[in-house]
Short mmCIF file of C-alpha atoms in Angstrom, two decimals:
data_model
loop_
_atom_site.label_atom_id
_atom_site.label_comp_id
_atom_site.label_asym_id
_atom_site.label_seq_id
_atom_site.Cartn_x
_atom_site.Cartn_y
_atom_site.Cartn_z
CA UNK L 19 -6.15 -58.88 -30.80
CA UNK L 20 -4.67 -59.17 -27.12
CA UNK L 21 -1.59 -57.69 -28.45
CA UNK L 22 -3.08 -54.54 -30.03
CA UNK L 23 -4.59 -54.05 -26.76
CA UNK L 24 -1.79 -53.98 -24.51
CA UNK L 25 -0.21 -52.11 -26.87
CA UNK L 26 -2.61 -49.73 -26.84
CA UNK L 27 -2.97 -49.16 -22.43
CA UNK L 28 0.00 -47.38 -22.28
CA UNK L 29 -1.23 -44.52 -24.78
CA UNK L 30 -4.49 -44.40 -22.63
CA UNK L 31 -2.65 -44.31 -19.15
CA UNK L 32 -0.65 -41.21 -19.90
CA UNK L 33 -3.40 -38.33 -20.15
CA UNK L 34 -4.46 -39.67 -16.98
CA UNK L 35 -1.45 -39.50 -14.94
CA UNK L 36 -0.97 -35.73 -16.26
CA UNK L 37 -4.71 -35.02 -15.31
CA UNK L 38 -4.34 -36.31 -12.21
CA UNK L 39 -0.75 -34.65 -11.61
CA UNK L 40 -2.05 -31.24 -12.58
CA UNK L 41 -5.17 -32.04 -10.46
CA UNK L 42 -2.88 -32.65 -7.70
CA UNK L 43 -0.48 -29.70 -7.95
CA UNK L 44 -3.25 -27.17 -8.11
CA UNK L 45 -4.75 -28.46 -4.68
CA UNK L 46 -0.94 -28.09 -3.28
CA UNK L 47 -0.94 -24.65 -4.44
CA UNK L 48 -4.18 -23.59 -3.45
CA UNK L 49 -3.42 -25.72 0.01
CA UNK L 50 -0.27 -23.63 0.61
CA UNK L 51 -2.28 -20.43 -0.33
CA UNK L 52 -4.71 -21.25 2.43
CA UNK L 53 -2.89 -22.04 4.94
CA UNK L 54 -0.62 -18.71 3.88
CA UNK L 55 -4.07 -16.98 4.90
CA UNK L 56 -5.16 -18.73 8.18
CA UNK L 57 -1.57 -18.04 9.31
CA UNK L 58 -1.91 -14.52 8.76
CA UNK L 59 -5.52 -13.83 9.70
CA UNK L 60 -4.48 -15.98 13.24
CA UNK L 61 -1.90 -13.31 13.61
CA UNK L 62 -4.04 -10.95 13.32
CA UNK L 63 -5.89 -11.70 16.29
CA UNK L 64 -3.12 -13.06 18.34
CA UNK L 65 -0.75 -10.34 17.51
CA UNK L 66 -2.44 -7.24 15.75
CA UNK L 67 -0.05 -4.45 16.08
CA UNK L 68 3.34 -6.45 15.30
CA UNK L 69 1.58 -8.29 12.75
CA UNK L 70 -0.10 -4.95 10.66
CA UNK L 71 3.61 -3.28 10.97
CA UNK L 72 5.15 -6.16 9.51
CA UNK L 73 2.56 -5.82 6.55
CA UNK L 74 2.69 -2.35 5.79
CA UNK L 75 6.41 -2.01 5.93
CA UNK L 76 6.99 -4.28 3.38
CA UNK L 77 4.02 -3.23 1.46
CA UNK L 78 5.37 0.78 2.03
CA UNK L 79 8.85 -0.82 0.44
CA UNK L 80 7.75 -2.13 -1.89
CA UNK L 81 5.64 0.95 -3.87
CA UNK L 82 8.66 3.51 -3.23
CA UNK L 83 11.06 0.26 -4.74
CA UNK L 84 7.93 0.55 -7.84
CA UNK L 85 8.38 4.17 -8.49
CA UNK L 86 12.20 4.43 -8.33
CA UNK L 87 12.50 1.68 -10.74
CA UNK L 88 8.56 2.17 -13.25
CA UNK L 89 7.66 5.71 -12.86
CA UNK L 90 11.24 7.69 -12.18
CA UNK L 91 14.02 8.27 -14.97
CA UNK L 92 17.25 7.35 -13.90
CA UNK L 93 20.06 9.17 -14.29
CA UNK L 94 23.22 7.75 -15.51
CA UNK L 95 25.73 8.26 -11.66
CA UNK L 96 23.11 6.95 -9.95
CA UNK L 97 22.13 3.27 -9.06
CA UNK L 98 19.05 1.55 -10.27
CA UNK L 99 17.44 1.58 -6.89
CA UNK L 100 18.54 4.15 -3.99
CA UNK L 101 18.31 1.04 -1.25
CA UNK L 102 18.69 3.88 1.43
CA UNK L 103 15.42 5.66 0.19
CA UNK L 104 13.50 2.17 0.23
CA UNK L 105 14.26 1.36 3.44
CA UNK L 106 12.81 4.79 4.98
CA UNK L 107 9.89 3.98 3.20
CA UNK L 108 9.76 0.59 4.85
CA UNK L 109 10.25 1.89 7.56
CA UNK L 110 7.29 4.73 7.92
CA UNK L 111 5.01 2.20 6.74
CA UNK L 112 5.76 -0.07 9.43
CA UNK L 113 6.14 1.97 12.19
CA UNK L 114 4.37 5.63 11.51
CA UNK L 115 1.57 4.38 8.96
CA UNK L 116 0.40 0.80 10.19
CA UNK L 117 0.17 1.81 14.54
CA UNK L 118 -1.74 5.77 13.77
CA UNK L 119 -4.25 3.18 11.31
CA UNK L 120 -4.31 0.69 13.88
CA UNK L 121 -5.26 3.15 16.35
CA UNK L 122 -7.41 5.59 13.89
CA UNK L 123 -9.30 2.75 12.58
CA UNK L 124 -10.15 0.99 16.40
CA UNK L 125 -11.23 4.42 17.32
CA UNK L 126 -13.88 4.69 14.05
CA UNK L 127 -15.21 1.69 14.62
CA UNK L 128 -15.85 2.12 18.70
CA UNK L 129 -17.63 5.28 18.31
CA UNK L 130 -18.63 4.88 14.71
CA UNK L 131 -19.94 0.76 14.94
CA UNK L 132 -22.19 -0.80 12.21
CA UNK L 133 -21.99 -1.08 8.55
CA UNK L 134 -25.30 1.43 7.42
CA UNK L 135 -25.03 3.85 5.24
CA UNK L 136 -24.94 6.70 8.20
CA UNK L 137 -22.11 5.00 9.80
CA UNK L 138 -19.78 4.66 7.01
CA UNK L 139 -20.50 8.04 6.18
CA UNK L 140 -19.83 9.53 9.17
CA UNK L 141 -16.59 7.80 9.47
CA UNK L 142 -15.80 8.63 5.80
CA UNK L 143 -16.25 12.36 6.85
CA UNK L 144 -13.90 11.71 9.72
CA UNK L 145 -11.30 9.56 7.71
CA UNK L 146 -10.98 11.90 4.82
CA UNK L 147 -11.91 15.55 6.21
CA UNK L 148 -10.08 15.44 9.47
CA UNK L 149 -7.24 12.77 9.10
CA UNK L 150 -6.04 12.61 6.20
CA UNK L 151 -5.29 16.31 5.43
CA UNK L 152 -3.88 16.65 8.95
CA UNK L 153 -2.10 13.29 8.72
CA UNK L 154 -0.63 13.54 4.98
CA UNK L 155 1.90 16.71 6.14
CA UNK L 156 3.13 14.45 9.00
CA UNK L 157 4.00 11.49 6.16
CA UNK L 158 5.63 14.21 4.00
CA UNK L 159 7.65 15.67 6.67
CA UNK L 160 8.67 12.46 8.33
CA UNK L 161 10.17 11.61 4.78
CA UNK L 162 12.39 14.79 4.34
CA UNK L 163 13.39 14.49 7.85
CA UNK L 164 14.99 10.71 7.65
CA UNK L 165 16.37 11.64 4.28
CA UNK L 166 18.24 14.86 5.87
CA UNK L 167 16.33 17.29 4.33
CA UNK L 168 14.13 18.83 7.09
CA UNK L 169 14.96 22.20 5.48
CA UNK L 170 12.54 21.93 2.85
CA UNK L 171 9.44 21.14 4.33
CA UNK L 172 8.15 24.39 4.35
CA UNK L 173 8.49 24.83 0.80
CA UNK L 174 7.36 20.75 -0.54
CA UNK L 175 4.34 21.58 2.04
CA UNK L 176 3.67 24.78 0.29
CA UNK L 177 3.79 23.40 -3.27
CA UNK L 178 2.47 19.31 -2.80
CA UNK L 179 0.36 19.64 0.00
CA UNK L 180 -3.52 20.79 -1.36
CA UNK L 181 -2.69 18.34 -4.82
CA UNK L 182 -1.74 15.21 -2.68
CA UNK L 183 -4.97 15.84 -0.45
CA UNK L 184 -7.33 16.10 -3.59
CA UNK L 185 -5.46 13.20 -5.30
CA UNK L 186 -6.02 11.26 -1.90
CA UNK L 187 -9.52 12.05 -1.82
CA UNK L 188 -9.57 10.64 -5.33
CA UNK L 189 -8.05 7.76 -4.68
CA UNK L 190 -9.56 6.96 -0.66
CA UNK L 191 -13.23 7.92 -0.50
CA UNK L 192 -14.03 5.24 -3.21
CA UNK L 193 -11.70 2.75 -1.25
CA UNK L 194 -12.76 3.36 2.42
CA UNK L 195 -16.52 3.39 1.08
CA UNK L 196 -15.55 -0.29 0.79
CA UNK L 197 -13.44 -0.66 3.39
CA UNK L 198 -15.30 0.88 6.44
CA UNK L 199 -18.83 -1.01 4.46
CA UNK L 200 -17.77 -4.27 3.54
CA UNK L 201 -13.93 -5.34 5.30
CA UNK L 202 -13.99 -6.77 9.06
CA UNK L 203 -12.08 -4.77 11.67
CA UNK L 204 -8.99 -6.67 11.82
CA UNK L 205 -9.03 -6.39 8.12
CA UNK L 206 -8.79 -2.69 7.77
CA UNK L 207 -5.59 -1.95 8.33
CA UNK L 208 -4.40 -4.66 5.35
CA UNK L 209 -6.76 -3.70 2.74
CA UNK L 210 -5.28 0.07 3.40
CA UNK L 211 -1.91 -1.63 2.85
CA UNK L 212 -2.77 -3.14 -0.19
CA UNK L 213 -4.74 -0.22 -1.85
CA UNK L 214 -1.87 1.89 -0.59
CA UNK L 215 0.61 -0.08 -2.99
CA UNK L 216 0.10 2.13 -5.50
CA UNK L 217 -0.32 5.20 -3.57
CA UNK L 218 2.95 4.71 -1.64
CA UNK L 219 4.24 4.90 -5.19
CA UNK L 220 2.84 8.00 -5.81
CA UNK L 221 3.66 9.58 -2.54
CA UNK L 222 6.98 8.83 -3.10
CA UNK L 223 7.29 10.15 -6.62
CA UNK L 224 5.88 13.62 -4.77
CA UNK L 225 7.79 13.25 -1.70
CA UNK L 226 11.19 13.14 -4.18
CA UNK L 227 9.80 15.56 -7.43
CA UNK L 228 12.18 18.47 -6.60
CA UNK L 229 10.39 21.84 -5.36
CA UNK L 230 12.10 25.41 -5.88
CA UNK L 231 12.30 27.00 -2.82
CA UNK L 232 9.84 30.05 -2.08
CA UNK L 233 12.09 32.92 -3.34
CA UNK L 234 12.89 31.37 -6.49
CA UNK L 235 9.15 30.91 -6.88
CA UNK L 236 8.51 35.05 -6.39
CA UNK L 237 11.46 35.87 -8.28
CA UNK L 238 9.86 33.72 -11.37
CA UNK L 239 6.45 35.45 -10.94
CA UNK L 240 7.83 38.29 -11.18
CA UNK L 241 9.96 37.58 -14.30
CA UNK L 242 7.18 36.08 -15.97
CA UNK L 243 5.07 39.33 -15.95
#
């Protein structure tokens, strides 16, 4: 009988030690995960600016490095990822995108303060009727100018500028309801970053989709009737 029952411990120990290692490695991941967070949010308040660039450059990368390589078709001369194109787009986000919301958002919530329903629709109004129409032509521009194509701003204006504002409005007004209602201060500027993922993908797919210039535009009109 004492035989069969020290045979028998071994068989018993085992689930346990895998229960507790699991138990153990999910505390050490939700531990590093944590402390990932405190880091960042004690950035935040000891260095705002440096620390919201850093954020939205890389998260400005990383959407154009998305829609070269999910939502563009490659062609066959040309590399995988255009490394030249990502790093432009790192580089607005950082240091265009993250300092105007920095400042943009500070200003709202100065003059705007308060989470009621007439504050965040006040600063809704301002956000989406006055700076983002006025503030999506200087994105646009500022990526045709780094990529050496200055010339055609007129023209990717002319054709992408009132369908990027409505898509915006599509995608924003939902997501700065929340935003200006429910995210801290500090906070703004990230959940922007993070929401604009996917819209820095789209942006870039628009800022790249080639436009005919104004000319060949007319001379197709005319063709056409």
């Amino acid at each position: 009988m004492l035989s069969v029952l020290r045979r028998s411990r071994p068989v018993v120990s085992r689930p346990a030690a895998r229960v507790c290692y699991s138990s153990t490695a999910t505390k050490s991941s939700s531990g590093f995960f944590r402390n990932a967070w405190d880091s960042y949010t004690s950035l935040l308040e000891t260095h705002p600016l440096s620390t919201k660039i850093a954020t939205g450059g890389a998260i400005a990368g990383l959407g154009d490095m998305g829609c070269q390589l999910v939502l563009e078709e490659k062609e066959k001369h040309k590399p995988l990822l255009d490394v030249k194109r990502a790093a432009i787009f790192t580089f607005l986000g950082g240091f265009l995108i993250s300092p105007v919301l920095h400042v943009w958002y500070g200003f709202l919530g100065s003059r705007l303060p308060g989470v009621s329903a007439a504050a965040v629709a006040k600063r809704l109004a301002l956000d989406q009727l006055g700076f983002a129409p006025t503030f999506l032509p200087v994105f646009l521009s500022s990526v045709l100018t780094l990529e050496g194509n200055k010339e055609q701003i007129p023209d990717k204006l002319r054709a992408d500028w009132w369908t990027v504002t409505k898509a915006n409005w599509g995608v924003w007004v939902p997501a700065q309801i929340l935003n200006f209602r429910f995210v801290p201060g500090p906070m703004q500027v990230l959940f922007s970053n993070v929401v604009g993922l996917l819209w820095n993908a789209y942006l870039s797919y628009v800022s790249h989709a080639d436009v005919p210039a104004k000319g060949l535009l007319e001379d197709g009109d005319e063709v056409d009737h």
